[in-house]
CSV table of C-alpha atoms in Angstrom, one decimal:
chain,number,residue,atom,x,y,z
A,1,MET,CA,2.3,-16.5,-2.1
A,2,GLU,CA,-0.9,-15.5,-0.4
A,3,PHE,CA,-4.0,-14.1,-2.0
A,4,ILE,CA,-4.2,-11.8,1.0
A,5,ASP,CA,-1.1,-11.7,3.1
A,6,LEU,CA,-3.0,-11.0,6.5
A,7,LYS,CA,0.1,-12.4,8.5
A,8,SER,CA,2.5,-9.8,7.6
A,9,GLN,CA,-0.2,-7.3,8.0
A,10,TYR,CA,-0.5,-8.2,11.5
A,11,GLN,CA,3.3,-8.2,12.0
A,12,ALA,CA,3.3,-5.1,11.0
A,13,SER,CA,1.1,-3.4,13.4
A,14,ARG,CA,1.5,-6.0,16.1
A,15,ASP,CA,2.3,-3.9,19.1
A,16,LEU,CA,-0.5,-1.6,18.1
A,17,ILE,CA,-3.1,-4.6,17.8
A,18,ASN,CA,-1.9,-6.2,21.3
A,19,GLY,CA,-1.8,-3.2,23.5
A,20,ARG,CA,-5.7,-2.2,21.9
A,21,ILE,CA,-6.7,-5.8,22.6
A,22,GLN,CA,-5.2,-5.7,26.3
A,23,ALA,CA,-6.8,-2.5,26.8
A,24,VAL,CA,-10.5,-3.9,26.3
A,25,LEU,CA,-9.2,-7.3,28.5
A,26,ASP,CA,-7.9,-5.2,31.2
A,27,HIS,CA,-11.2,-2.9,31.4
A,28,GLY,CA,-13.0,-5.4,30.9
A,29,GLN,CA,-16.3,-3.8,28.7
A,30,TYR,CA,-16.5,-6.1,26.0
A,31,ILE,CA,-19.9,-4.9,24.5
A,32,MET,CA,-20.5,-1.2,23.9
A,33,GLY,CA,-17.1,-0.5,25.5
A,34,PRO,CA,-15.0,2.9,25.3
A,35,GLU,CA,-13.6,1.9,21.9
A,36,VAL,CA,-17.0,1.7,20.1
A,37,ALA,CA,-17.6,5.5,20.7
A,38,GLU,CA,-13.8,6.1,19.8
A,39,LEU,CA,-13.9,3.9,16.7
A,40,GLU,CA,-17.2,5.9,15.4
A,41,GLU,CA,-15.6,9.5,16.0
A,42,ARG,CA,-12.8,8.4,14.1
A,43,LEU,CA,-14.7,6.6,11.2
A,44,ALA,CA,-17.1,9.7,10.7
A,45,ARG,CA,-14.5,12.2,10.7
A,46,TYR,CA,-12.4,10.2,8.0
A,47,THR,CA,-15.4,10.1,5.8
A,48,GLY,CA,-16.9,13.3,6.6
A,49,ALA,CA,-20.5,11.8,7.7
A,50,SER,CA,-22.1,13.4,10.5
A,51,HIS,CA,-22.5,10.0,12.1
A,52,CYS,CA,-21.2,6.4,12.6
A,53,ILE,CA,-22.8,3.5,13.6
A,54,THR,CA,-20.6,0.0,14.3
A,55,VAL,CA,-22.6,-2.9,13.7
A,56,ALA,CA,-22.0,-6.8,13.7
A,57,SER,CA,-21.3,-6.9,10.1
A,58,GLY,CA,-21.6,-5.4,6.8
A,59,THR,CA,-24.9,-7.3,6.2
A,60,GLU,CA,-26.1,-6.2,9.4
A,61,ALA,CA,-25.5,-2.9,8.1
A,62,LEU,CA,-27.5,-3.5,4.9
A,63,LEU,CA,-30.2,-4.9,7.0
A,64,ILE,CA,-30.6,-2.0,9.8
A,65,ALA,CA,-30.3,0.6,6.9
A,66,LEU,CA,-33.6,-1.1,5.1
A,67,MET,CA,-35.2,-1.1,8.4
A,68,ALA,CA,-34.5,2.3,9.2
A,69,LEU,CA,-36.2,3.1,6.0
A,70,GLY,CA,-39.2,1.2,6.9
A,71,VAL,CA,-38.6,-1.2,3.8
A,72,GLY,CA,-40.8,-4.3,3.8
A,73,ARG,CA,-43.3,-6.6,2.7
A,74,GLY,CA,-44.2,-5.6,-1.2
A,75,ASP,CA,-41.7,-3.1,-1.4
A,76,GLU,CA,-39.0,-3.3,-4.1
A,77,VAL,CA,-35.1,-2.3,-3.6
A,78,ILE,CA,-33.1,-1.9,-7.3
A,79,THR,CA,-29.7,-3.4,-6.7
A,80,THR,CA,-26.8,-5.4,-8.8
A,81,PRO,CA,-26.8,-8.9,-9.0
A,82,PHE,CA,-23.1,-8.9,-9.8
A,83,THR,CA,-22.2,-8.7,-6.2
A,84,PHE,CA,-22.1,-10.7,-3.0
A,85,ILE,CA,-25.0,-12.5,-2.0
A,86,ALA,CA,-25.6,-10.1,1.1
A,87,THR,CA,-26.8,-7.3,-0.6
A,88,ALA,CA,-29.9,-9.1,-1.9
A,89,GLU,CA,-30.0,-11.3,1.5
A,90,ALA,CA,-31.0,-8.0,3.4
A,91,ILE,CA,-33.6,-7.1,1.1
A,92,VAL,CA,-35.3,-10.2,1.0
A,93,LEU,CA,-35.0,-10.8,4.8
A,94,LEU,CA,-37.2,-8.2,5.2
A,95,GLY,CA,-39.9,-9.2,2.7
A,96,ALA,CA,-39.1,-6.8,0.1
A,97,THR,CA,-38.4,-8.1,-3.8
A,98,PRO,CA,-34.8,-7.3,-5.2
A,99,VAL,CA,-35.2,-5.9,-8.6
A,100,PHE,CA,-31.7,-6.2,-10.2
A,101,VAL,CA,-30.3,-4.1,-12.7
A,102,ASP,CA,-27.4,-5.1,-15.4
A,103,ILE,CA,-23.9,-3.7,-14.8
A,104,ASP,CA,-21.5,-1.6,-16.8
A,105,PRO,CA,-19.4,-3.9,-18.8
A,106,VAL,CA,-16.3,-1.5,-18.1
A,107,THR,CA,-16.2,-0.9,-14.5
A,108,CYS,CA,-18.7,-4.0,-13.6
A,109,ASN,CA,-20.7,-1.4,-11.4
A,110,ILE,CA,-24.6,-1.1,-11.9
A,111,ALA,CA,-25.3,1.0,-15.1
A,112,PRO,CA,-27.0,4.1,-14.2
A,113,GLY,CA,-28.7,4.3,-17.3
A,114,LEU,CA,-30.9,1.2,-16.9
A,115,ILE,CA,-32.1,2.1,-13.4
A,116,GLU,CA,-34.9,4.5,-14.5
A,117,GLU,CA,-36.7,2.0,-16.4
A,118,LYS,CA,-36.9,-0.5,-13.5
A,119,ILE,CA,-38.5,1.7,-11.0
A,120,THR,CA,-42.1,1.4,-10.3
A,121,ALA,CA,-44.9,2.6,-7.3
A,122,ARG,CA,-43.3,-0.1,-4.9
A,123,THR,CA,-39.5,1.1,-5.4
A,124,ARG,CA,-38.1,2.3,-2.1
A,125,ALA,CA,-34.5,2.5,-2.3
A,126,ILE,CA,-31.6,1.7,-4.7
A,127,ILE,CA,-28.5,-0.1,-3.6
A,128,PRO,CA,-25.5,0.3,-6.0
A,129,VAL,CA,-22.5,-1.6,-4.9
A,130,SER,CA,-18.8,-0.1,-4.9
A,131,LEU,CA,-17.4,-3.5,-6.5
A,132,TYR,CA,-13.8,-4.3,-6.5
A,133,GLY,CA,-13.3,-1.2,-4.1
A,134,GLN,CA,-14.2,1.4,-6.7
A,135,PRO,CA,-17.7,3.5,-6.3
A,136,ALA,CA,-20.5,3.3,-8.5
A,137,ASP,CA,-21.7,6.4,-10.5
A,138,MET,CA,-23.4,8.1,-7.1
A,139,ASP,CA,-24.3,11.4,-8.3
A,140,GLU,CA,-26.0,9.9,-11.5
A,141,ILE,CA,-27.7,7.4,-9.2
A,142,ASN,CA,-28.5,9.6,-6.2
A,143,ALA,CA,-30.2,12.4,-9.2
A,144,ILE,CA,-32.7,9.7,-10.4
A,145,ALA,CA,-33.3,9.0,-6.6
A,146,LEU,CA,-34.4,12.5,-6.3
A,147,ARG,CA,-36.4,12.7,-9.0
A,148,HIS,CA,-38.5,9.7,-7.8
A,149,GLY,CA,-38.4,10.2,-4.0
A,150,LEU,CA,-36.4,7.3,-3.5
A,151,THR,CA,-33.5,6.6,-0.8
A,152,VAL,CA,-29.5,5.8,-2.1
A,153,ILE,CA,-27.9,3.1,0.3
A,154,GLU,CA,-24.3,2.7,-1.0
A,155,ASP,CA,-23.0,-0.9,-0.5
A,156,ALA,CA,-19.4,0.1,0.3
A,157,ALA,CA,-18.4,-3.3,1.9
A,158,GLN,CA,-15.2,-3.4,-0.6
A,159,SER,CA,-14.7,0.5,-0.7
A,160,PHE,CA,-14.1,2.2,2.5
A,161,GLY,CA,-11.1,4.6,2.0
A,162,ALA,CA,-11.8,5.3,-1.6
A,163,THR,CA,-13.1,8.7,-2.9
A,164,TYR,CA,-15.7,9.5,-5.7
A,165,ARG,CA,-15.2,13.6,-7.3
A,166,GLY,CA,-13.5,14.4,-4.3
A,167,ARG,CA,-15.8,13.0,-1.6
A,168,GLN,CA,-15.1,9.8,0.5
A,169,SER,CA,-17.0,6.4,-0.1
A,170,CYS,CA,-19.9,5.9,2.7
A,171,ASN,CA,-20.7,9.3,2.5
A,172,LEU,CA,-21.9,9.6,-1.1
A,173,SER,CA,-25.7,9.2,-0.5
A,174,ALA,CA,-28.2,9.3,2.2
A,175,ILE,CA,-26.7,5.9,3.9
A,176,GLY,CA,-23.6,4.2,3.4
A,177,CYS,CA,-22.7,0.6,4.6
A,178,THR,CA,-19.2,-0.9,4.8
A,179,SER,CA,-17.7,-4.1,6.1
A,180,PHE,CA,-14.8,-4.8,8.2
A,181,PHE,CA,-14.7,-8.4,7.3
A,182,PRO,CA,-10.8,-9.6,7.5
A,183,SER,CA,-9.9,-9.7,4.0
A,184,LYS,CA,-11.5,-5.8,3.3
A,185,PRO,CA,-9.0,-3.2,3.1
A,186,LEU,CA,-9.7,-2.0,6.6
A,187,GLY,CA,-10.5,-5.4,8.2
A,188,CYS,CA,-10.9,-6.9,12.0
A,189,TYR,CA,-10.4,-10.4,13.1
A,190,GLY,CA,-14.0,-11.7,12.9
A,191,ASP,CA,-17.2,-9.9,11.7
A,192,GLY,CA,-17.9,-6.1,12.2
A,193,GLY,CA,-19.3,-3.4,10.3
A,194,ALA,CA,-20.5,0.4,10.1
A,195,LEU,CA,-23.2,2.6,8.8
A,196,PHE,CA,-22.8,6.3,7.9
A,197,THR,CA,-25.1,9.2,7.6
A,198,SER,CA,-25.6,13.1,7.8
A,199,ASP,CA,-29.2,12.4,8.7
A,200,ASP,CA,-30.2,12.6,12.3
A,201,GLU,CA,-33.3,10.7,12.2
A,202,LEU,CA,-31.7,8.1,10.5
A,203,ALA,CA,-28.9,7.9,12.7
A,204,LYS,CA,-31.3,7.6,15.8
A,205,ALA,CA,-33.2,4.9,14.0
A,206,MET,CA,-30.3,2.6,13.0
A,207,ARG,CA,-28.9,3.2,16.7
A,208,GLU,CA,-31.8,2.0,18.2
A,209,ILE,CA,-32.5,-0.9,15.7
A,210,ARG,CA,-28.8,-2.2,16.5
A,211,VAL,CA,-30.0,-2.8,20.3
A,212,HIS,CA,-33.0,-4.4,19.3
A,213,GLY,CA,-34.9,-1.4,19.0
A,214,GLN,CA,-34.1,0.4,22.2
A,215,SER,CA,-34.2,4.2,22.9
A,216,LYS,CA,-33.1,3.5,26.6
A,217,ARG,CA,-32.6,0.5,28.7
A,218,TYR,CA,-35.9,-1.6,28.4
A,219,VAL,CA,-37.6,0.7,26.3
A,220,HIS,CA,-38.2,-0.4,22.7
A,221,THR,CA,-39.7,2.0,20.5
A,222,ARG,CA,-39.1,0.1,16.8
A,223,ILE,CA,-38.5,-3.4,15.8
A,224,GLY,CA,-34.8,-4.2,16.4
A,225,VAL,CA,-31.8,-6.8,15.8
A,226,GLY,CA,-28.8,-7.9,17.6
A,227,GLY,CA,-26.5,-6.1,15.8
A,228,ARG,CA,-23.8,-4.7,18.0
A,229,MET,CA,-20.3,-4.3,16.9
A,230,ASP,CA,-18.0,-6.0,20.1
A,231,THR,CA,-15.7,-3.8,21.8
A,232,LEU,CA,-12.3,-6.4,20.8
A,233,GLN,CA,-12.9,-5.8,17.0
A,234,CYS,CA,-13.6,-1.9,17.5
A,235,ALA,CA,-10.1,-2.0,19.3
A,236,ILE,CA,-8.3,-4.0,16.4
A,237,VAL,CA,-9.8,-1.4,13.6
A,238,LEU,CA,-8.5,1.3,15.5
A,239,ALA,CA,-5.3,-0.4,15.8
A,240,LYS,CA,-5.3,-1.1,12.0
A,241,LEU,CA,-6.2,2.9,11.2
A,242,GLU,CA,-2.5,4.2,12.3
A,243,LEU,CA,-1.5,2.0,9.2
A,244,PHE,CA,-4.5,2.6,7.2
A,245,ASP,CA,-3.7,5.4,4.8
A,246,TRP,CA,-0.1,4.0,4.3
A,247,GLU,CA,-1.6,0.8,3.4
A,248,LEU,CA,-4.3,2.5,0.8
A,249,GLN,CA,-0.8,3.7,-0.6
A,250,GLN,CA,0.6,0.3,-1.0
A,251,ARG,CA,-2.3,-0.9,-2.7
A,252,GLN,CA,-2.1,1.6,-5.4
A,253,ARG,CA,1.5,0.6,-5.5
A,254,ALA,CA,0.8,-3.3,-6.3
A,255,ALA,CA,-2.2,-2.1,-8.5
A,256,ALA,CA,0.6,0.3,-10.5
A,257,VAL,CA,2.8,-2.6,-11.2
A,258,TYR,CA,-0.2,-4.9,-12.3
A,259,ASP,CA,-1.5,-2.1,-14.5
A,260,SER,CA,2.0,-1.4,-16.3
A,261,LEU,CA,2.2,-4.9,-17.3
A,262,LEU,CA,-1.4,-5.6,-17.9
A,263,LEU,CA,-3.2,-2.5,-19.7
A,264,ASP,CA,-0.7,-2.5,-22.5
A,265,GLY,CA,-0.8,-6.6,-22.6
A,266,ASP,CA,-2.4,-9.1,-23.9
A,267,THR,CA,-5.9,-8.3,-25.4
A,268,GLU,CA,-7.3,-11.5,-23.7
A,269,VAL,CA,-6.1,-9.7,-20.4
A,270,ARG,CA,-8.1,-6.7,-19.4
A,271,PRO,CA,-8.3,-5.3,-16.1
A,272,VAL,CA,-11.6,-4.4,-14.7
A,273,GLY,CA,-12.0,-0.8,-15.9
A,274,ARG,CA,-11.6,2.7,-13.8
A,275,ARG,CA,-13.0,6.0,-14.1
A,276,ASP,CA,-10.8,9.2,-13.7
A,277,ASP,CA,-13.0,11.0,-11.4
A,278,ARG,CA,-13.0,8.2,-8.3
A,279,THR,CA,-10.1,6.2,-6.9
A,280,SER,CA,-10.4,2.6,-5.7
A,281,VAL,CA,-9.0,0.7,-2.6
A,282,TYR,CA,-8.4,-2.4,-4.5
A,283,ALA,CA,-10.3,-4.8,-2.1
A,284,GLN,CA,-9.5,-6.9,-5.3
A,285,TYR,CA,-7.5,-6.5,-8.2
A,286,THR,CA,-9.7,-8.1,-11.0
A,287,VAL,CA,-9.3,-8.7,-14.5
A,288,VAL,CA,-11.4,-9.9,-17.3
A,289,LEU,CA,-10.3,-12.9,-19.3
A,290,GLU,CA,-10.9,-15.4,-21.9
A,291,GLN,CA,-10.9,-18.8,-21.4
A,292,ARG,CA,-10.6,-18.4,-17.5
A,293,ASP,CA,-10.5,-21.9,-16.3
A,294,VAL,CA,-7.2,-22.6,-18.4
A,295,LEU,CA,-5.2,-19.4,-17.1
A,296,GLN,CA,-6.4,-19.9,-13.8
A,297,ALA,CA,-5.2,-23.3,-13.8
A,298,ALA,CA,-1.8,-21.8,-15.0
A,299,LEU,CA,-1.4,-19.6,-12.3
A,300,LEU,CA,-2.3,-22.4,-9.6
A,301,ARG,CA,0.4,-24.3,-11.2
A,302,ALA,CA,2.8,-21.3,-10.6
A,303,GLY,CA,1.9,-21.4,-6.8
A,304,ILE,CA,-0.3,-18.2,-7.5
A,305,PRO,CA,-3.4,-18.2,-6.1
A,306,THR,CA,-6.7,-16.5,-7.4
A,307,ALA,CA,-10.7,-16.1,-6.4
A,308,ILE,CA,-13.7,-15.3,-8.7
A,309,HIS,CA,-16.1,-12.2,-7.6
A,310,TYR,CA,-18.7,-13.7,-8.5
A,311,PRO,CA,-18.9,-16.7,-10.5
A,312,VAL,CA,-22.9,-17.0,-10.7
A,313,PRO,CA,-24.8,-13.7,-10.2
A,314,ILE,CA,-27.7,-13.6,-7.8
A,315,HIS,CA,-30.4,-13.6,-10.0
A,316,ARG,CA,-29.1,-16.8,-11.3
A,317,GLN,CA,-28.6,-18.2,-7.7
A,318,PRO,CA,-31.6,-21.2,-7.0
A,319,ALA,CA,-32.7,-19.0,-3.6
A,320,TYR,CA,-33.2,-15.8,-6.0
A,321,ALA,CA,-34.1,-17.3,-9.4
A,322,SER,CA,-37.5,-16.7,-10.7
A,323,PRO,CA,-39.4,-17.9,-13.9
A,324,GLY,CA,-37.9,-15.7,-16.7
A,325,SER,CA,-35.0,-14.2,-14.2
A,326,THR,CA,-32.1,-16.2,-15.6
A,327,ASP,CA,-32.4,-14.7,-18.9
A,328,ALA,CA,-32.1,-11.0,-17.7
A,329,CYS,CA,-28.9,-9.0,-16.8
A,330,PRO,CA,-26.7,-10.6,-19.8
A,331,VAL,CA,-23.7,-8.6,-19.4
A,332,SER,CA,-23.6,-9.8,-15.7
A,333,VAL,CA,-23.8,-13.5,-16.8
A,334,GLU,CA,-21.1,-12.8,-19.3
A,335,MET,CA,-18.6,-11.2,-16.5
A,336,ALA,CA,-19.3,-13.7,-14.1
A,337,GLY,CA,-17.8,-16.3,-16.5
A,338,LYS,CA,-14.8,-14.1,-17.1
A,339,VAL,CA,-13.6,-12.3,-14.1
A,340,MET,CA,-10.5,-13.5,-12.0
A,341,SER,CA,-9.1,-12.0,-8.8
A,342,LEU,CA,-5.5,-11.5,-8.7
A,343,PRO,CA,-3.3,-11.2,-5.2
A,344,MET,CA,-3.6,-8.0,-3.7
A,345,GLY,CA,-2.8,-6.0,-0.6
A,346,PRO,CA,-0.4,-3.9,0.9
A,347,TYR,CA,2.1,-6.4,1.5
A,348,LEU,CA,2.5,-8.0,-2.0
A,349,SER,CA,5.7,-6.9,-3.3
A,350,THR,CA,6.4,-5.7,-6.2
A,351,ALA,CA,8.4,-8.7,-7.4
A,352,ASN,CA,5.3,-10.8,-6.6
A,353,ALA,CA,3.1,-8.7,-8.7
A,354,GLN,CA,5.1,-8.7,-11.7
A,355,GLN,CA,5.5,-12.6,-11.4
A,356,VAL,CA,1.7,-13.0,-11.3
A,357,ALA,CA,1.2,-10.5,-14.2
A,358,THR,CA,4.3,-12.0,-16.3
A,359,VAL,CA,2.8,-15.5,-15.6
A,360,LEU,CA,-0.8,-14.5,-16.6
A,361,LEU,CA,0.5,-13.0,-19.7
A,362,THR,CA,2.5,-15.7,-21.0
A,363,ALA,CA,-0.1,-17.9,-20.2
A,364,ALA,CA,-2.4,-16.0,-22.3
A,365,ASP,CA,-0.2,-16.0,-25.0
A,366,VAL,CA,0.3,-19.7,-24.9
A,367,THR,CA,-3.1,-20.1,-25.0
A,368,ARG,CA,-3.6,-18.0,-27.9
A,369,ARG,CA,-1.3,-19.1,-30.2
A,370,SER,CA,-2.5,-23.0,-29.5
A,371,SER,CA,-4.7,-24.3,-31.7
A,372,SER,CA,-6.1,-28.2,-32.1
A,373,ASP,CA,-2.8,-29.5,-30.9
A,374,PRO,CA,-2.5,-28.8,-27.1
A,375,VAL,CA,0.6,-26.9,-25.9
A,376,ALA,CA,2.1,-27.5,-22.5
A,377,LEU,CA,1.4,-24.0,-20.2
A,378,PRO,CA,4.3,-22.6,-18.2
A,379,GLU,CA,4.8,-24.2,-14.8
């Protein structure tokens, strides 16, 4: 069983993908070819944002967004420690300081009620992460930002295609950032990402920053980076867009199979909670476990791969820890020791999802009943 079955996905879209790649090879415009503008127009229309700017990766999207806001040395940016390192990395690379706010224990997204107490005169922006494919509490976060004159950047690296109160992720705040890393719900075959905004000035700044701060050829009006998304990768995403809505439906199907067995199952196996006013694209299907190591080993013996997203919160990472910081964000620390992601994707069969859930619940039951005498877990 694959954790994410990219091979089957390619086979389903093989002709579309190969045709798009061949078109790029034929015209030879590997940098900023016509597929770049075509993809940007398609993605902007999909989200409802006025502008889409494709970039080299999801990390680059975060970096460029912060650069467009002028974030730099001495500034602070509020975010969550329970995310991939790139969220904080982009802040630190600009000389700013990430200020970590703990998470909601149900959704594992940033807890909006804890944000305001962390705002200071140096705060410039808030970066909520739409973790596991489900948007954070964006209206509440936007309202806090508005009261304090801050900008919200949605880190939607895992949530392109999700909705929040009828609106598309990536178009829920001043700037949205996403990733097209191959394992994402909408992925390319390398690195890629995109920025979204309906602010014309921010869009102009971000477009210039991605090409070395260039407003026209050899005229550099601002500091920039080499942040373009390759034409070939844009072509691959264009091909994958043709089946994207169907694939989201299949992710919902697989998640519903898990839900049917796990939501009313063992109390020691709890799927990460979801809110009724939003949808998830299930970039991961993640559960919260007691005795995770034991249960993960049982799944591995049954040939079922798993992953931990994420085992160490950022504020406890060696490069980011500061004196006293390791005692902060206790919910993030607790969840880091309990979460486990199960196989997920549009090509995960119903039978395989049932098998995963059954093995997990059986192992959890054996673990609960075992006392001082070890009991063999199911193969």
